[in-house]
XYZ file of C-alpha atoms in Angstrom:
426
model
C 12.717 -7.225 22.217
C 10.205 -9.587 20.582
C 8.482 -8.066 17.646
C 5.384 -9.344 15.863
C 4.212 -8.337 12.453
C 0.914 -8.987 11.219
C 0.243 -10.012 7.770
C 1.597 -12.192 4.910
C 1.948 -9.990 1.931
C 5.053 -8.317 0.188
C 4.659 -5.415 2.542
C 5.198 -7.483 5.630
C 8.021 -9.323 4.521
C 9.391 -5.792 3.570
C 8.919 -4.713 7.211
C 9.994 -7.963 8.733
C 13.154 -7.550 6.548
C 13.840 -4.027 7.803
C 12.832 -4.857 11.268
C 15.226 -7.990 11.385
C 18.145 -5.640 10.917
C 17.311 -3.863 14.061
C 19.938 -4.667 16.982
C 16.984 -4.453 19.368
C 14.820 -7.270 17.968
C 15.625 -10.569 19.596
C 12.930 -12.380 18.289
C 10.750 -11.655 15.151
C 7.398 -13.477 14.874
C 5.000 -13.119 11.859
C 1.294 -13.902 11.623
C 0.588 -15.603 9.198
C 3.630 -14.800 7.300
C 4.412 -16.319 3.908
C 7.328 -18.775 2.662
C 9.722 -15.916 2.448
C 9.258 -14.383 5.740
C 9.744 -18.154 7.241
C 13.443 -17.601 6.507
C 13.770 -14.464 8.902
C 11.303 -14.980 11.396
C 8.990 -17.475 13.185
C 5.679 -17.847 11.268
C 2.544 -18.785 13.280
C -0.622 -19.747 11.281
C -2.846 -16.938 13.055
C -4.882 -15.148 10.137
C -4.478 -11.299 10.101
C -8.267 -10.625 10.581
C -8.247 -13.028 13.579
C -7.906 -10.080 15.987
C -8.640 -12.363 19.236
C -6.485 -15.059 18.049
C -3.681 -12.279 17.538
C -4.239 -10.892 21.078
C -3.791 -14.609 22.462
C -0.587 -14.900 20.396
C 1.017 -11.610 21.700
C 0.188 -12.718 25.258
C 1.456 -16.264 24.893
C 4.753 -15.277 23.048
C 5.229 -12.069 25.514
C 5.382 -9.943 22.532
C 6.781 -6.438 23.428
C 5.703 -4.563 19.923
C 3.240 -5.266 17.210
C 3.336 -3.829 13.688
C 0.127 -4.141 11.767
C 0.856 -4.265 8.125
C -2.884 -4.980 6.235
C -5.803 -2.614 6.308
C -8.567 -5.435 7.296
C -7.082 -5.895 10.854
C -6.756 -2.024 11.505
C -10.364 -1.547 10.486
C -11.354 -4.459 12.602
C -9.753 -2.574 15.791
C -6.737 -4.626 16.286
C -4.539 -1.682 17.599
C -7.690 -0.776 19.875
C -7.758 -4.225 21.247
C -4.262 -4.314 21.954
C -3.930 -1.068 23.664
C -7.040 -1.803 25.858
C -4.961 -5.137 27.166
C -1.611 -3.051 27.670
C 0.139 -3.889 24.338
C 2.043 -1.679 22.159
C 1.015 -1.985 18.310
C 1.885 0.389 15.497
C -0.941 1.441 13.181
C -4.276 3.061 12.962
C -7.033 2.672 15.536
C -10.260 1.648 14.007
C -11.701 5.057 14.179
C -8.780 6.521 12.461
C -8.645 3.745 9.647
C -12.071 4.645 8.485
C -9.951 6.883 6.224
C -9.295 4.133 4.341
C -12.275 1.746 5.255
C -14.757 4.303 4.025
C -14.284 6.414 0.685
C -17.388 8.355 1.625
C -16.189 9.061 4.917
C -12.683 10.441 3.588
C -14.214 12.542 0.782
C -16.738 14.340 3.508
C -13.641 14.830 5.781
C -11.680 16.363 2.884
C -14.854 18.747 2.113
C -15.208 19.632 5.626
C -11.341 20.647 6.034
C -10.461 22.167 2.658
C -8.351 19.354 1.428
C -8.121 19.149 -2.431
C -9.971 16.251 -4.126
C -12.108 15.455 -6.894
C -15.722 16.161 -6.886
C -17.878 13.013 -6.096
C -21.445 12.110 -5.129
C -22.478 9.032 -2.669
C -25.150 6.629 -3.345
C -26.723 3.713 -1.644
C -29.206 2.875 -4.544
C -28.084 1.671 -7.799
C -30.811 3.453 -9.841
C -30.075 6.658 -8.247
C -26.417 6.107 -9.008
C -27.043 5.412 -12.633
C -29.462 8.174 -13.016
C -26.623 10.721 -11.860
C -24.081 8.868 -14.107
C -26.513 9.594 -17.122
C -26.654 13.291 -16.009
C -22.896 13.858 -15.254
C -21.597 12.164 -18.563
C -18.377 10.334 -19.216
C -15.645 9.858 -18.230
C -16.142 8.957 -14.706
C -14.742 7.004 -11.850
C -16.856 4.549 -9.847
C -15.745 3.569 -6.424
C -17.005 0.877 -3.918
C -17.261 2.840 -0.619
C -15.404 -0.059 1.625
C -12.156 -2.062 1.559
C -11.948 -4.020 -1.806
C -8.093 -5.194 -1.711
C -7.159 -2.138 -4.030
C -9.699 -3.171 -6.917
C -12.852 -1.356 -6.017
C -12.006 1.573 -8.385
C -13.109 1.607 -11.860
C -12.242 4.092 -14.221
C -14.936 4.551 -16.881
C -14.480 6.304 -20.461
C -17.945 5.887 -21.429
C -21.520 6.056 -20.024
C -22.044 2.464 -20.703
C -18.984 1.469 -18.894
C -20.000 3.595 -15.783
C -23.459 2.162 -15.576
C -22.023 -1.263 -15.859
C -19.773 -0.629 -12.997
C -22.448 0.631 -10.882
C -24.107 -2.784 -11.432
C -21.046 -4.602 -10.852
C -20.527 -3.071 -7.477
C -24.053 -2.497 -6.025
C -26.091 -5.198 -7.942
C -23.817 -8.121 -8.790
C -21.933 -7.403 -5.387
C -18.494 -7.945 -6.926
C -16.710 -6.544 -3.694
C -19.516 -7.775 -1.395
C -20.540 -5.207 1.578
C -17.765 -2.979 0.276
C -20.161 -2.117 -2.568
C -23.250 -0.902 -0.174
C -22.437 2.667 -1.033
C -20.651 3.845 -4.263
C -18.872 7.088 -4.953
C -19.344 8.684 -8.449
C -16.317 10.667 -8.815
C -15.049 13.227 -11.699
C -12.445 11.833 -13.761
C -9.076 13.714 -13.370
C -6.190 13.743 -16.045
C -2.729 13.923 -14.839
C -0.144 11.725 -13.348
C -0.557 9.691 -9.996
C 1.950 9.214 -7.067
C 1.873 7.894 -3.743
C 2.948 9.925 -0.756
C 3.485 7.965 2.524
C 4.175 9.764 5.768
C 4.937 8.399 9.493
C 2.927 10.451 12.014
C 2.044 10.299 15.846
C -0.898 12.311 15.880
C 0.986 15.876 15.918
C 4.312 15.367 14.174
C 4.405 14.405 10.263
C 7.505 13.069 8.821
C 7.169 12.256 4.888
C 8.662 9.370 3.089
C 10.270 9.815 -0.277
C 7.354 9.804 -2.788
C 6.671 6.690 -5.073
C 4.427 5.488 -7.972
C 2.361 2.267 -8.131
C 1.450 0.568 -11.150
C -2.213 -0.483 -10.646
C -3.221 -2.018 -14.046
C -2.189 -5.680 -14.982
C -0.824 -5.111 -18.324
C 1.995 -2.743 -19.904
C 0.916 0.683 -20.764
C -1.681 0.531 -18.043
C -3.802 -1.638 -19.854
C -6.413 -4.269 -18.281
C -8.103 -4.316 -14.955
C -7.049 -2.859 -11.706
C -4.893 -5.307 -9.174
C -3.448 -4.796 -5.906
C -0.436 -3.329 -7.672
C 2.065 -4.796 -10.212
C 5.172 -2.833 -9.167
C 6.650 0.501 -7.716
C 9.333 2.585 -7.581
C 10.935 5.581 -5.719
C 11.631 8.279 -5.830
C 8.935 9.579 -8.375
C 10.020 12.564 -10.275
C 6.680 14.069 -10.785
C 6.835 14.759 -6.857
C 9.486 17.416 -7.029
C 10.750 18.825 -3.765
C 8.454 21.780 -4.108
C 5.690 19.505 -4.877
C 6.312 17.395 -1.716
C 6.355 20.634 0.450
C 3.050 21.514 -1.180
C 1.683 18.057 -0.603
C 2.606 18.011 3.115
C 1.469 21.678 3.568
C -2.190 21.238 1.742
C -2.603 17.442 2.412
C -0.946 15.620 4.959
C -0.304 17.754 7.885
C -4.273 19.286 7.242
C -5.397 15.565 7.079
C -3.762 14.591 10.630
C -4.965 17.837 12.233
C -8.490 17.121 10.715
C -8.413 13.621 12.294
C -7.535 14.902 15.725
C -10.282 17.751 15.666
C -12.860 15.298 14.920
C -11.774 13.003 17.831
C -10.107 10.195 15.483
C -6.413 10.791 16.537
C -4.186 9.407 13.751
C -1.166 7.386 14.537
C 0.842 5.126 12.027
C 1.434 5.535 8.227
C -0.760 7.801 6.647
C -1.028 7.340 2.660
C -2.231 9.752 0.114
C -2.606 8.546 -3.419
C -2.560 11.854 -5.327
C -3.092 12.967 -8.936
C -0.915 15.737 -10.286
C -3.439 17.744 -12.395
C -2.864 20.954 -14.501
C -5.120 22.448 -11.960
C -3.091 21.477 -9.072
C -2.688 18.218 -6.735
C -5.679 16.360 -5.734
C -6.127 13.496 -3.323
C -7.779 10.286 -5.047
C -7.745 8.121 -1.930
C -6.191 7.519 1.529
C -4.704 4.159 2.835
C -4.039 3.874 6.689
C -0.925 2.024 6.177
C 2.163 1.296 4.047
C 1.168 0.743 0.492
C 1.802 -2.656 -1.329
C 4.059 -2.804 -3.293
C 5.278 0.851 -2.334
C 6.512 -0.211 0.783
C 9.064 -2.557 -0.802
C 11.246 0.131 -2.611
C 10.623 2.760 0.102
C 11.834 0.549 3.148
C 14.786 -0.330 0.783
C 15.691 3.503 0.729
C 15.286 3.869 4.507
C 18.649 4.581 6.484
C 18.945 3.052 9.907
C 16.616 1.331 12.226
C 12.885 1.239 11.674
C 11.760 0.150 15.035
C 12.606 3.429 16.905
C 10.448 5.338 14.401
C 7.563 3.168 14.790
C 7.787 3.280 18.701
C 7.879 6.968 18.571
C 4.880 7.005 16.517
C 2.974 5.104 19.224
C 4.400 6.801 21.962
C 3.958 10.441 20.613
C 7.392 11.586 20.173
C 8.241 11.375 16.538
C 9.793 14.852 16.832
C 12.494 13.222 18.944
C 13.558 10.487 16.332
C 15.814 11.316 13.109
C 14.406 9.464 9.992
C 16.910 9.452 7.089
C 16.685 7.986 3.455
C 19.436 7.008 0.941
C 19.974 9.087 -2.305
C 19.562 5.634 -4.163
C 16.411 4.736 -6.104
C 14.513 1.551 -5.857
C 12.361 -0.431 -8.194
C 9.871 -3.421 -7.366
C 8.464 -5.658 -10.119
C 5.828 -8.018 -9.129
C 5.732 -11.470 -10.462
C 1.946 -12.541 -10.608
C 0.192 -15.969 -10.999
C -1.545 -16.912 -14.350
C -5.168 -15.514 -14.447
C -4.513 -12.585 -11.856
C -6.160 -10.654 -10.950
C -8.920 -13.139 -11.655
C -8.781 -16.723 -10.525
C -5.526 -18.417 -10.539
C -3.862 -21.710 -9.370
C -2.062 -22.097 -6.150
C 0.644 -24.727 -5.157
C 2.966 -24.208 -8.154
C 6.869 -24.759 -7.484
C 8.731 -21.478 -7.892
C 12.335 -21.806 -9.457
C 15.112 -19.419 -9.144
C 14.165 -17.538 -6.084
C 17.633 -17.864 -4.715
C 19.793 -17.124 -7.731
C 17.736 -13.867 -7.983
C 18.269 -12.779 -4.622
C 22.230 -13.198 -5.213
C 21.699 -10.549 -7.859
C 23.800 -7.168 -6.608
C 21.146 -4.621 -4.831
C 18.342 -6.934 -4.875
C 15.849 -8.562 -2.439
C 13.054 -10.861 -3.250
C 9.885 -10.114 -1.042
C 7.597 -12.859 -0.986
C 3.890 -12.094 -1.096
C 1.527 -14.984 -2.179
C 3.979 -17.980 -1.304
C 4.107 -20.702 1.019
C 6.344 -23.696 2.040
C 5.280 -27.246 0.944
C 7.496 -30.294 1.870
C 10.481 -27.689 2.006
C 9.733 -26.139 -1.282
C 8.438 -22.636 -1.863
C 5.287 -22.729 -3.758
C 2.768 -20.206 -5.023
C -0.100 -19.431 -2.581
C -1.832 -16.002 -4.061
C -2.041 -13.857 -7.145
C 0.947 -11.542 -6.637
C 3.566 -13.864 -5.794
C 6.799 -11.892 -5.205
C 8.051 -8.719 -5.694
C 11.509 -8.293 -7.103
C 12.734 -5.438 -5.447
C 16.297 -3.621 -6.725
C 18.291 -0.784 -5.313
C 20.453 1.087 -7.843
C 22.460 4.610 -7.975
C 19.373 5.850 -10.127
C 16.004 4.640 -11.392
C 17.600 3.209 -14.745
C 20.008 0.842 -12.798
C 17.331 -0.022 -10.329
C 15.011 -1.095 -13.021
C 17.876 -3.106 -14.939
C 18.856 -5.149 -11.919
C 15.268 -5.740 -10.775
C 14.315 -7.267 -14.422
C 17.547 -9.215 -14.474
C 16.640 -10.885 -11.234
C 13.046 -11.552 -12.465
C 14.322 -13.195 -15.388
C 15.985 -15.737 -13.234
C 12.758 -16.828 -11.531
C 9.967 -18.883 -13.051
C 6.649 -20.753 -12.243
C 4.020 -21.902 -14.376
C 1.745 -19.137 -15.695
C 3.914 -16.501 -14.340
C 3.495 -12.847 -15.994
C 4.726 -9.297 -15.026
C 4.704 -5.786 -16.449
C 7.778 -5.114 -18.429
C 7.330 -1.186 -18.048
C 7.649 -0.757 -14.300
C 9.184 2.842 -13.905
C 8.927 3.983 -17.437
C 7.605 7.249 -16.557
C 10.671 8.105 -14.706
C 13.148 6.572 -17.474
C 11.022 8.711 -20.044
C 11.816 11.978 -17.976
C 15.474 11.136 -17.550
C 15.792 10.802 -21.288
C 14.246 14.227 -21.890
């Protein structure tokens, strides 16, 4: 089969890496891909948001199956366009992807169907939002309604911070049209986890839980990023908790979407907060997380392709999905200045040496090839991902490999998976 992977980040490199192992994949194409994906696939410079260009590419290359990685082409209707033209593509439809594309839509859906979440109010007027902030009191969470590359959520400890967040999103337009509406949400105390599942619109199959690290600096300091690292399993999600998440969140969400005429096929991602009062949904994503996909796919047994096909074809109940007992950890190496502005085109040293470490795969994200050399091309440059017998060994392997890579301005968190290690130490 000819398989096309849409996207250029670490998530897409992980998907391509896993699909490359399938005996049924005769040719792998990535659009647009990155410097690392070029080593295992043919990269074609068609942007992930160019849905018409991707359709033309799929036709020209006689692609049999397409896997859509990022949220933007899903929200733009890429899967719908492919289906209308007789092409099979894995991912949420435009209507289903609104679960991620609009936090207000997701919040209303949860309210209507009794799915546990934080209380929130939605505003299209900045003055009204500020007035609500003053009446509600801090701490609060202010969220841009639309897609903001994982950066549209601002945790506000004081009223001044909350009012500033409203102005940043709605007045200064920090996230563009994503800030046409904001949600002002109650602040929840607890521990976060990411819970992903495959679904064909009826059957829901859980993946191992993971935990992302959103803040740029150690001990969860600094601004939000697209994710500075992740690990799996996440000990906060015990087997009993995983059953509860499936029963109260994942299955009800898929049923709710079907009931509202938006059948959901693809990967359903729920960002969860484990509070003293119970499990609450913070947000949905309509695709694999990034960087959660990297450690989760490192733990997957067998062939990914039949699972993705079964989601598209409505027969997920017929396909076994198995996972390794081993743990996996991803450490993101970022450009100087990220998540703000950063330079590009800097040469990267040590990638080959890092990839030779036992249990390690270096997934490229913001990289490109320039005159035969791999250079930086984004904020999150690579995700050094390691498997180990437990979280501790995986952490040690990931950081040992990360220490072999260098480029000007490189920075990364030194505390990925520390919550899990602290639990182990008890």
